[in-house]
PDB file of C-alpha atoms and ligand atoms in Angstrom:
ATOM      1  CA  MET O   1      52.786  14.911  30.788  1.00 51.00           C
ATOM      2  CA  SER O   2      50.474  12.003  31.321  1.00 51.00           C
ATOM      3  CA  ASN O   3      47.627  11.604  33.761  1.00 58.00           C
ATOM      4  CA  ASN O   4      44.523   9.481  34.100  1.00 66.00           C
ATOM      5  CA  SER O   5      42.749  11.144  31.198  1.00 86.00           C
ATOM      6  CA  THR O   6      45.727  10.773  28.844  1.00 94.00           C
ATOM      7  CA  PRO O   7      45.307   7.829  26.467  1.00 97.00           C
ATOM      8  CA  LEU O   8      48.064   5.255  26.779  1.00 98.00           C
ATOM      9  CA  LEU O   9      48.118   5.035  22.994  1.00 98.00           C
ATOM     10  CA  GLU O  10      46.721   7.451  20.486  1.00 98.00           C
ATOM     11  CA  MET O  11      46.918   7.294  16.700  1.00 98.00           C
ATOM     12  CA  LYS O  12      45.816  10.350  14.725  1.00 98.00           C
ATOM     13  CA  GLY O  13      45.328  10.272  10.977  1.00 98.00           C
ATOM     14  CA  VAL O  14      47.971   7.589  10.548  1.00 98.00           C
ATOM     15  CA  GLU O  15      48.672   6.365   7.006  1.00 98.00           C
ATOM     16  CA  LYS O  16      50.962   3.708   5.651  1.00 98.00           C
ATOM     17  CA  HIS O  17      51.255   3.146   1.924  1.00 97.00           C
ATOM     18  CA  PHE O  18      52.920   0.297   0.053  1.00 96.00           C
ATOM     19  CA  GLY O  19      53.172   1.463  -3.543  1.00 93.00           C
ATOM     20  CA  GLY O  20      49.583   2.115  -4.524  1.00 90.00           C
ATOM     21  CA  VAL O  21      48.123   0.218  -1.556  1.00 94.00           C
ATOM     22  CA  ARG O  22      46.900   2.287   1.371  1.00 95.00           C
ATOM     23  CA  ALA O  23      47.443  -0.370   4.016  1.00 97.00           C
ATOM     24  CA  ILE O  24      46.224   2.099   6.663  1.00 97.00           C
ATOM     25  CA  ASP O  25      44.312   5.184   5.701  1.00 97.00           C
ATOM     26  CA  ARG O  26      43.649   8.164   8.025  1.00 96.00           C
ATOM     27  CA  PHE O  27      43.503   5.825  10.976  1.00 97.00           C
ATOM     28  CA  ASP O  28      42.539   7.067  14.457  1.00 97.00           C
ATOM     29  CA  LEU O  29      42.671   5.095  17.687  1.00 97.00           C
ATOM     30  CA  ARG O  30      42.467   5.976  21.389  1.00 97.00           C
ATOM     31  CA  ILE O  31      43.285   3.416  24.028  1.00 98.00           C
ATOM     32  CA  MET O  32      43.060   4.308  27.700  1.00 97.00           C
ATOM     33  CA  PRO O  33      45.321   2.763  30.361  1.00 97.00           C
ATOM     34  CA  ARG O  34      44.093  -0.713  31.443  1.00 97.00           C
ATOM     35  CA  ASP O  35      41.802  -1.152  28.411  1.00 97.00           C
ATOM     36  CA  ILE O  36      41.564  -4.472  26.627  1.00 98.00           C
ATOM     37  CA  TYR O  37      40.857  -3.249  23.126  1.00 98.00           C
ATOM     38  CA  GLY O  38      40.002  -5.271  20.022  1.00 98.00           C
ATOM     39  CA  LEU O  39      41.054  -4.693  16.435  1.00 97.00           C
ATOM     40  CA  ILE O  40      38.954  -6.643  13.954  1.00 94.00           C
ATOM     41  CA  GLY O  41      38.788  -6.813  10.181  1.00 92.00           C
ATOM     42  CA  PRO O  42      39.043  -9.108   7.162  1.00 91.00           C
ATOM     43  CA  ASN O  43      42.419 -10.376   5.956  1.00 91.00           C
ATOM     44  CA  GLY O  44      44.462  -7.613   4.383  1.00 94.00           C
ATOM     45  CA  ALA O  45      42.514  -4.896   6.243  1.00 95.00           C
ATOM     46  CA  GLY O  46      45.719  -3.398   7.670  1.00 97.00           C
ATOM     47  CA  LYS O  47      45.647  -4.745  11.223  1.00 97.00           C
ATOM     48  CA  THR O  48      49.195  -6.081  11.402  1.00 97.00           C
ATOM     49  CA  THR O  49      50.439  -2.944   9.640  1.00 98.00           C
ATOM     50  CA  ILE O  50      48.994  -0.928  12.539  1.00 98.00           C
ATOM     51  CA  PHE O  51      51.071  -3.005  14.984  1.00 98.00           C
ATOM     52  CA  ASN O  52      54.121  -2.526  12.787  1.00 97.00           C
ATOM     53  CA  THR O  53      53.740   1.262  12.810  1.00 98.00           C
ATOM     54  CA  ILE O  54      53.201   1.344  16.601  1.00 98.00           C
ATOM     55  CA  THR O  55      56.337  -0.745  17.190  1.00 96.00           C
ATOM     56  CA  GLY O  56      58.519   1.152  14.704  1.00 96.00           C
ATOM     57  CA  ILE O  57      58.937  -1.731  12.262  1.00 95.00           C
ATOM     58  CA  TYR O  58      57.334   0.572   9.692  1.00 96.00           C
ATOM     59  CA  GLN O  59      57.360   4.358   9.749  1.00 96.00           C
ATOM     60  CA  ALA O  60      53.971   5.984   9.213  1.00 97.00           C
ATOM     61  CA  ASP O  61      53.781   8.084   6.042  1.00 97.00           C
ATOM     62  CA  GLU O  62      51.319  10.508   7.607  1.00 97.00           C
ATOM     63  CA  GLY O  63      49.817  11.225  10.988  1.00 98.00           C
ATOM     64  CA  GLN O  64      50.953  10.943  14.552  1.00 98.00           C
ATOM     65  CA  ILE O  65      51.306   8.194  17.158  1.00 98.00           C
ATOM     66  CA  LEU O  66      51.424   9.122  20.840  1.00 98.00           C
ATOM     67  CA  PHE O  67      52.332   6.839  23.739  1.00 98.00           C
ATOM     68  CA  GLU O  68      51.555   8.243  27.201  1.00 97.00           C
ATOM     69  CA  GLY O  69      51.206  11.591  25.451  1.00 97.00           C
ATOM     70  CA  LYS O  70      54.697  11.395  23.944  1.00 97.00           C
ATOM     71  CA  ASP O  71      55.215  11.443  20.175  1.00 98.00           C
ATOM     72  CA  ILE O  72      56.546   8.042  19.075  1.00 98.00           C
ATOM     73  CA  THR O  73      55.740   8.358  15.361  1.00 98.00           C
ATOM     74  CA  LYS O  74      59.391   7.962  14.341  1.00 96.00           C
ATOM     75  CA  ILE O  75      60.359   5.425  16.968  1.00 95.00           C
ATOM     76  CA  LYS O  76      62.717   2.470  16.323  1.00 93.00           C
ATOM     77  CA  PRO O  77      61.697  -1.064  17.390  1.00 91.00           C
ATOM     78  CA  HIS O  78      64.193  -1.251  20.311  1.00 87.00           C
ATOM     79  CA  GLU O  79      62.997   2.143  21.549  1.00 92.00           C
ATOM     80  CA  ALA O  80      59.383   0.941  21.488  1.00 93.00           C
ATOM     81  CA  ALA O  81      60.390  -2.072  23.587  1.00 90.00           C
ATOM     82  CA  ALA O  82      62.279   0.120  26.053  1.00 90.00           C
ATOM     83  CA  LEU O  83      59.239   2.401  26.435  1.00 94.00           C
ATOM     84  CA  GLY O  84      57.109  -0.584  27.387  1.00 95.00           C
ATOM     85  CA  ILE O  85      55.501  -1.726  24.145  1.00 97.00           C
ATOM     86  CA  ALA O  86      55.666  -5.503  23.645  1.00 95.00           C
ATOM     87  CA  ARG O  87      54.072  -7.665  21.016  1.00 94.00           C
ATOM     88  CA  THR O  88      53.446 -11.171  19.816  1.00 93.00           C
ATOM     89  CA  PHE O  89      53.418 -12.099  16.144  1.00 90.00           C
ATOM     90  CA  GLN O  90      50.722 -13.468  13.857  1.00 86.00           C
ATOM     91  CA  ASN O  91      53.201 -16.183  12.887  1.00 85.00           C
ATOM     92  CA  ILE O  92      54.801 -17.293  16.140  1.00 86.00           C
ATOM     93  CA  ARG O  93      58.416 -16.181  16.422  1.00 89.00           C
ATOM     94  CA  LEU O  94      60.333 -18.124  19.036  1.00 92.00           C
ATOM     95  CA  PHE O  95      63.895 -19.358  19.232  1.00 91.00           C
ATOM     96  CA  GLU O  96      62.656 -22.823  18.345  1.00 93.00           C
ATOM     97  CA  ASN O  97      65.891 -24.669  19.132  1.00 92.00           C
ATOM     98  CA  LEU O  98      66.357 -23.084  22.543  1.00 92.00           C
ATOM     99  CA  SER O  99      64.678 -24.167  25.746  1.00 93.00           C
ATOM    100  CA  VAL O 100      61.414 -22.659  26.865  1.00 96.00           C
ATOM    101  CA  LYS O 101      63.242 -21.052  29.797  1.00 93.00           C
ATOM    102  CA  MET O 102      65.971 -19.567  27.587  1.00 91.00           C
ATOM    103  CA  ASN O 103      63.381 -17.922  25.327  1.00 92.00           C
ATOM    104  CA  VAL O 104      62.134 -15.955  28.340  1.00 92.00           C
ATOM    105  CA  ILE O 105      65.611 -15.320  29.798  1.00 89.00           C
ATOM    106  CA  ILE O 106      66.662 -13.581  26.581  1.00 84.00           C
ATOM    107  CA  ALA O 107      63.718 -11.193  26.942  1.00 84.00           C
ATOM    108  CA  CYS O 108      64.509 -10.628  30.665  1.00 79.00           C
ATOM    109  CA  ASN O 109      68.070  -9.760  29.699  1.00 67.00           C
ATOM    110  CA  MET O 110      66.853  -6.677  27.870  1.00 63.00           C
ATOM    111  CA  HIS O 111      66.697  -4.725  31.102  1.00 57.00           C
ATOM    112  CA  ASN O 112      69.577  -6.074  33.146  1.00 54.00           C
ATOM    113  CA  ARG O 113      72.600  -4.081  34.069  1.00 51.00           C
ATOM    114  CA  TYR O 114      75.729  -6.214  33.929  1.00 52.00           C
ATOM    115  CA  SER O 115      78.268  -5.489  31.225  1.00 54.00           C
ATOM    116  CA  VAL O 116      79.310  -7.860  28.470  1.00 54.00           C
ATOM    117  CA  ALA O 117      82.785  -8.050  30.059  1.00 58.00           C
ATOM    118  CA  GLU O 118      81.292  -9.151  33.358  1.00 57.00           C
ATOM    119  CA  ALA O 119      79.277 -11.753  31.533  1.00 58.00           C
ATOM    120  CA  ILE O 120      82.316 -13.132  29.705  1.00 59.00           C
ATOM    121  CA  LEU O 121      84.439 -13.194  32.865  1.00 62.00           C
ATOM    122  CA  ARG O 122      81.498 -14.644  34.763  1.00 63.00           C
ATOM    123  CA  LEU O 123      82.141 -12.356  37.715  1.00 63.00           C
ATOM    124  CA  PRO O 124      80.067 -12.958  40.864  1.00 66.00           C
ATOM    125  CA  ARG O 125      77.704 -10.087  40.134  1.00 62.00           C
ATOM    126  CA  TYR O 126      76.912 -11.653  36.740  1.00 60.00           C
ATOM    127  CA  ARG O 127      76.236 -15.017  38.349  1.00 64.00           C
ATOM    128  CA  LYS O 128      73.956 -13.375  40.871  1.00 67.00           C
ATOM    129  CA  VAL O 129      72.094 -11.497  38.169  1.00 62.00           C
ATOM    130  CA  THR O 130      71.678 -14.575  36.011  1.00 79.00           C
ATOM    131  CA  LYS O 131      70.336 -16.544  38.959  1.00 82.00           C
ATOM    132  CA  ALA O 132      67.877 -13.733  39.649  1.00 83.00           C
ATOM    133  CA  ILE O 133      66.935 -13.593  35.983  1.00 85.00           C
ATOM    134  CA  GLU O 134      66.445 -17.326  35.838  1.00 89.00           C
ATOM    135  CA  GLU O 135      64.095 -17.127  38.800  1.00 90.00           C
ATOM    136  CA  ARG O 136      62.284 -14.233  37.159  1.00 89.00           C
ATOM    137  CA  ALA O 137      61.937 -16.212  33.932  1.00 91.00           C
ATOM    138  CA  ILE O 138      60.493 -19.176  35.813  1.00 94.00           C
ATOM    139  CA  GLY O 139      58.046 -16.763  37.446  1.00 92.00           C
ATOM    140  CA  PHE O 140      56.779 -15.647  34.036  1.00 92.00           C
ATOM    141  CA  LEU O 141      56.526 -19.280  32.926  1.00 94.00           C
ATOM    142  CA  GLU O 142      54.510 -20.032  36.059  1.00 92.00           C
ATOM    143  CA  SER O 143      52.130 -17.192  35.241  1.00 87.00           C
ATOM    144  CA  VAL O 144      51.364 -18.769  31.851  1.00 89.00           C
ATOM    145  CA  GLY O 145      51.304 -22.326  33.237  1.00 90.00           C
ATOM    146  CA  LEU O 146      54.494 -23.472  31.499  1.00 95.00           C
ATOM    147  CA  ALA O 147      56.924 -23.734  34.435  1.00 96.00           C
ATOM    148  CA  ASP O 148      56.971 -27.535  34.200  1.00 97.00           C
ATOM    149  CA  LYS O 149      58.043 -27.203  30.540  1.00 97.00           C
ATOM    150  CA  ALA O 150      60.972 -24.850  31.327  1.00 96.00           C
ATOM    151  CA  ASP O 151      63.634 -27.240  30.007  1.00 96.00           C
ATOM    152  CA  ASP O 152      61.711 -28.452  26.955  1.00 97.00           C
ATOM    153  CA  ILE O 153      62.782 -27.257  23.521  1.00 97.00           C
ATOM    154  CA  ALA O 154      60.470 -24.404  22.505  1.00 96.00           C
ATOM    155  CA  GLY O 155      59.814 -25.810  19.034  1.00 96.00           C
ATOM    156  CA  SER O 156      58.589 -29.095  20.510  1.00 96.00           C
ATOM    157  CA  LEU O 157      55.706 -27.478  22.412  1.00 95.00           C
ATOM    158  CA  PRO O 158      52.173 -27.818  21.087  1.00 91.00           C
ATOM    159  CA  TYR O 159      50.918 -24.761  19.247  1.00 88.00           C
ATOM    160  CA  GLY O 160      48.778 -23.352  22.073  1.00 88.00           C
ATOM    161  CA  HIS O 161      51.720 -23.561  24.474  1.00 92.00           C
ATOM    162  CA  GLN O 162      53.991 -21.796  21.981  1.00 93.00           C
ATOM    163  CA  ARG O 163      51.478 -18.930  21.867  1.00 92.00           C
ATOM    164  CA  LYS O 164      51.580 -18.720  25.665  1.00 92.00           C
ATOM    165  CA  LEU O 165      55.364 -18.813  25.641  1.00 95.00           C
ATOM    166  CA  GLU O 166      55.366 -15.865  23.244  1.00 95.00           C
ATOM    167  CA  ILE O 167      53.121 -14.002  25.686  1.00 94.00           C
ATOM    168  CA  ALA O 168      55.397 -14.933  28.628  1.00 94.00           C
ATOM    169  CA  ARG O 169      58.343 -13.618  26.652  1.00 93.00           C
ATOM    170  CA  ALA O 170      56.521 -10.365  25.899  1.00 94.00           C
ATOM    171  CA  MET O 171      55.630 -10.012  29.607  1.00 93.00           C
ATOM    172  CA  ALA O 172      59.277 -10.507  30.556  1.00 91.00           C
ATOM    173  CA  THR O 173      60.092  -7.141  28.969  1.00 89.00           C
ATOM    174  CA  ASP O 174      57.831  -5.540  31.595  1.00 89.00           C
ATOM    175  CA  PRO O 175      55.424  -3.917  29.131  1.00 95.00           C
ATOM    176  CA  LYS O 176      52.777  -1.268  29.700  1.00 97.00           C
ATOM    177  CA  LEU O 177      51.149  -2.075  26.367  1.00 98.00           C
ATOM    178  CA  LEU O 178      50.842  -5.646  25.119  1.00 98.00           C
ATOM    179  CA  LEU O 179      50.013  -6.037  21.428  1.00 98.00           C
ATOM    180  CA  LEU O 180      48.651  -9.489  20.552  1.00 97.00           C
ATOM    181  CA  ASP O 181      48.389 -10.383  16.856  1.00 96.00           C
ATOM    182  CA  GLU O 182      45.701 -13.078  16.511  1.00 95.00           C
ATOM    183  CA  PRO O 183      46.449 -14.929  19.767  1.00 93.00           C
ATOM    184  CA  ALA O 184      43.636 -17.437  19.163  1.00 92.00           C
ATOM    185  CA  ALA O 185      44.615 -18.218  15.561  1.00 89.00           C
ATOM    186  CA  GLY O 186      44.580 -21.949  14.944  1.00 83.00           C
ATOM    187  CA  MET O 187      42.822 -22.682  18.245  1.00 86.00           C
ATOM    188  CA  ASN O 188      39.592 -24.607  18.557  1.00 87.00           C
ATOM    189  CA  GLU O 189      36.686 -23.278  20.610  1.00 89.00           C
ATOM    190  CA  GLU O 190      37.768 -24.922  23.839  1.00 89.00           C
ATOM    191  CA  GLU O 191      41.333 -23.658  23.478  1.00 87.00           C
ATOM    192  CA  SER O 192      40.213 -20.124  22.677  1.00 90.00           C
ATOM    193  CA  LEU O 193      37.916 -20.042  25.717  1.00 91.00           C
ATOM    194  CA  GLU O 194      40.850 -21.153  27.823  1.00 90.00           C
ATOM    195  CA  LEU O 195      42.905 -18.348  26.250  1.00 91.00           C
ATOM    196  CA  VAL O 196      40.194 -15.845  27.249  1.00 94.00           C
ATOM    197  CA  ASP O 197      40.446 -16.915  30.907  1.00 93.00           C
ATOM    198  CA  PHE O 198      44.209 -16.834  30.703  1.00 92.00           C
ATOM    199  CA  LEU O 199      44.279 -13.293  29.246  1.00 95.00           C
ATOM    200  CA  LYS O 200      41.717 -12.063  31.802  1.00 96.00           C
ATOM    201  CA  LYS O 201      43.939 -13.319  34.606  1.00 93.00           C
ATOM    202  CA  LEU O 202      47.082 -11.898  33.007  1.00 93.00           C
ATOM    203  CA  HIS O 203      45.379  -8.495  32.738  1.00 96.00           C
ATOM    204  CA  HIS O 204      44.053  -8.729  36.298  1.00 95.00           C
ATOM    205  CA  ASP O 205      47.434  -9.680  37.774  1.00 92.00           C
ATOM    206  CA  ASN O 206      49.575  -7.162  35.854  1.00 93.00           C
ATOM    207  CA  PRO O 207      49.227  -3.410  35.250  1.00 95.00           C
ATOM    208  CA  ILE O 208      49.008  -3.853  31.484  1.00 97.00           C
ATOM    209  CA  THR O 209      46.881  -2.517  28.663  1.00 98.00           C
ATOM    210  CA  ILE O 210      46.095  -4.919  25.827  1.00 98.00           C
ATOM    211  CA  LEU O 211      45.460  -4.209  22.157  1.00 98.00           C
ATOM    212  CA  MET O 212      44.547  -7.404  20.359  1.00 98.00           C
ATOM    213  CA  ILE O 213      43.912  -8.345  16.768  1.00 97.00           C
ATOM    214  CA  GLU O 214      41.501 -11.249  16.701  1.00 94.00           C
ATOM    215  CA  HIS O 215      39.137 -12.962  14.288  1.00 87.00           C
ATOM    216  CA  HIS O 216      37.356 -15.085  16.881  1.00 87.00           C
ATOM    217  CA  MET O 217      34.447 -12.797  17.766  1.00 86.00           C
ATOM    218  CA  ASP O 218      33.607 -14.796  20.872  1.00 89.00           C
ATOM    219  CA  VAL O 219      37.115 -14.067  22.154  1.00 93.00           C
ATOM    220  CA  VAL O 220      36.779 -10.347  21.400  1.00 94.00           C
ATOM    221  CA  SER O 221      33.311 -10.054  22.942  1.00 94.00           C
ATOM    222  CA  ARG O 222      34.431 -11.825  26.111  1.00 95.00           C
ATOM    223  CA  LEU O 223      37.553  -9.704  26.563  1.00 96.00           C
ATOM    224  CA  CYS O 224      37.178  -6.309  24.925  1.00 97.00           C
ATOM    225  CA  GLU O 225      34.859  -3.517  26.002  1.00 93.00           C
ATOM    226  CA  GLN O 226      35.661  -1.544  22.887  1.00 96.00           C
ATOM    227  CA  CYS O 227      36.805  -2.479  19.433  1.00 96.00           C
ATOM    228  CA  THR O 228      37.545  -0.978  16.048  1.00 97.00           C
ATOM    229  CA  VAL O 229      36.556  -2.682  12.810  1.00 95.00           C
ATOM    230  CA  LEU O 230      38.925  -2.051   9.939  1.00 95.00           C
ATOM    231  CA  ASP O 231      38.492  -2.636   6.209  1.00 93.00           C
ATOM    232  CA  PHE O 232      40.873  -1.536   3.458  1.00 93.00           C
ATOM    233  CA  GLY O 233      42.879   0.389   6.031  1.00 95.00           C
ATOM    234  CA  ARG O 234      39.920   2.465   7.191  1.00 95.00           C
ATOM    235  CA  THR O 235      37.788   2.407  10.313  1.00 95.00           C
ATOM    236  CA  LEU O 236      34.354   1.031   9.482  1.00 93.00           C
ATOM    237  CA  ALA O 237      32.997   1.146  13.001  1.00 94.00           C
ATOM    238  CA  GLN O 238      34.062   1.662  16.581  1.00 96.00           C
ATOM    239  CA  GLY O 239      32.258   0.675  19.776  1.00 95.00           C
ATOM    240  CA  THR O 240      31.304  -2.392  21.754  1.00 94.00           C
ATOM    241  CA  VAL O 241      31.252  -5.711  19.916  1.00 91.00           C
ATOM    242  CA  GLU O 242      27.437  -5.657  20.088  1.00 90.00           C
ATOM    243  CA  GLU O 243      27.356  -2.160  18.589  1.00 92.00           C
ATOM    244  CA  VAL O 244      29.733  -2.862  15.712  1.00 92.00           C
ATOM    245  CA  LYS O 245      27.868  -6.075  14.858  1.00 87.00           C
ATOM    246  CA  GLN O 246      24.769  -3.940  14.134  1.00 88.00           C
ATOM    247  CA  ASN O 247      26.699  -1.587  11.853  1.00 88.00           C
ATOM    248  CA  GLU O 248      25.610  -1.915   8.215  1.00 87.00           C
ATOM    249  CA  SER O 249      29.008  -1.371   6.632  1.00 85.00           C
ATOM    250  CA  VAL O 250      30.514  -3.938   9.016  1.00 86.00           C
ATOM    251  CA  VAL O 251      27.882  -6.480   8.038  1.00 83.00           C
ATOM    252  CA  ALA O 252      28.565  -5.727   4.360  1.00 83.00           C
ATOM    253  CA  ALA O 253      32.351  -6.084   4.769  1.00 80.00           C
ATOM    254  CA  TYR O 254      31.865  -9.459   6.399  1.00 76.00           C
ATOM    255  CA  LEU O 255      29.176 -10.696   4.015  1.00 63.00           C
ATOM    256  CA  GLY O 256      29.648 -14.411   3.895  1.00 55.00           C
ATOM    257  CA  GLY O 257      32.314 -14.108   6.577  1.00 59.00           C
ATOM    258  CA  GLU O 258      32.330 -15.134  10.194  1.00 56.00           C
ATOM    259  CA  LEU O 259      31.051 -12.051  12.040  1.00 58.00           C
TER     260      LEU O 259
HETATM  261  N1  ADP I   1      55.797  -4.993   3.707  1.00 84.75           N
HETATM  262  C1  ADP I   1      54.760  -4.873   2.865  1.00 84.75           C
HETATM  263  N2  ADP I   1      54.950  -4.618   1.553  1.00 84.75           N
HETATM  264  C2  ADP I   1      53.916  -4.475   0.702  1.00 84.75           C
HETATM  265  N3  ADP I   1      52.628  -4.582   1.065  1.00 84.75           N
HETATM  266  C3  ADP I   1      52.367  -4.836   2.355  1.00 84.75           C
HETATM  267  C4  ADP I   1      53.410  -4.995   3.328  1.00 84.75           C
HETATM  268  N4  ADP I   1      52.834  -5.242   4.533  1.00 84.75           N
HETATM  269  C5  ADP I   1      51.516  -5.230   4.316  1.00 84.75           C
HETATM  270  N5  ADP I   1      51.222  -4.983   3.021  1.00 84.75           N
HETATM  271  C6  ADP I   1      49.883  -4.879   2.434  1.00 84.75           C
HETATM  272  O1  ADP I   1      49.120  -4.047   3.275  1.00 84.75           O
HETATM  273  C7  ADP I   1      47.784  -4.536   3.369  1.00 84.75           C
HETATM  274  C8  ADP I   1      47.454  -4.802   4.822  1.00 84.75           C
HETATM  275  O2  ADP I   1      48.194  -5.932   5.283  1.00 84.75           O
HETATM  276  P1  ADP I   1      48.162  -6.410   6.796  1.00 84.75           P
HETATM  277  O3  ADP I   1      48.382  -5.243   7.671  1.00 84.75           O
HETATM  278  O4  ADP I   1      49.084  -7.542   6.920  1.00 84.75           O
HETATM  279  O5  ADP I   1      46.641  -6.912   6.938  1.00 84.75           O
HETATM  280  P2  ADP I   1      45.934  -7.771   8.086  1.00 84.75           P
HETATM  281  O6  ADP I   1      46.891  -7.945   9.214  1.00 84.75           O
HETATM  282  O7  ADP I   1      44.722  -6.981   8.442  1.00 84.75           O
HETATM  283  O8  ADP I   1      45.551  -9.076   7.445  1.00 84.75           O
HETATM  284  C9  ADP I   1      47.702  -5.757   2.470  1.00 84.75           C
HETATM  285  O9  ADP I   1      47.208  -5.370   1.223  1.00 84.75           O
HETATM  286  C10 ADP I   1      49.137  -6.212   2.408  1.00 84.75           C
HETATM  287  O10 ADP I   1      49.387  -6.914   1.229  1.00 84.75           O
HETATM  288 MG1   MG I   2      47.664  -9.624  10.075  1.00 84.75          MG
END
């Protein structure tokens, strides 16, 4: 059962080992519905591995992961998507040779109801559904400001637009939880401030919860009320950005770094 006091996502004592490396070590996390939550830490800290355990790409070796109070520790990636967990990737993964619109249509198709036979025979119901899906896809492109690029080839878009297209595609699966892996990577200050406004609006307009990995501290402090700082797979600090910046072990972990 879930209610307002049930976290949307909870990780309890989660561990993931690769040989001798403890990529995540006794990791705890609680994210309430509608949070925008930040996950920070140096390279190799285990951030992406956390996303991979939540989405079933990796199975946790220890611990428990709950989504809306339900145990999803052993979930498969397609089951995570069906439950409403969507993600973007640290290295953008689009169908580069397909149109912008088609990249979103493929994600919309996840939830539609026509059969493969209907699709092959192109029966009227299929045509109606595809028209509806196309309109839906354009709607998502509008929400990320890419509707005028619908027929462009995805791989030809500038980097910042490709990141937005990935987010539009994630939104097309109708997620409850959106996991963003370094959305501002490779962006300059102006572009990352624009991304902040964009994500604020996306969160305002849709009933989503966001967990984001991000190195740009100005992005995290503008978006996230709470964050967790990770180093060597362990939580160093948890709190507001201002609070974790004061934390001695966080300062030490980032010595010479950008925090
Ligand atoms: N599939 C894998 N096989 C072996 N080691 C891995 C694998 N994925 C991640 N790791 C290791 O786990 C640690 C955490 O990696 P990662 O989660 O990618 O860090 P981050 O995203 O914080 O930079 C690193 O030491 C990395 O080399
Ligand atoms: Mg990573």
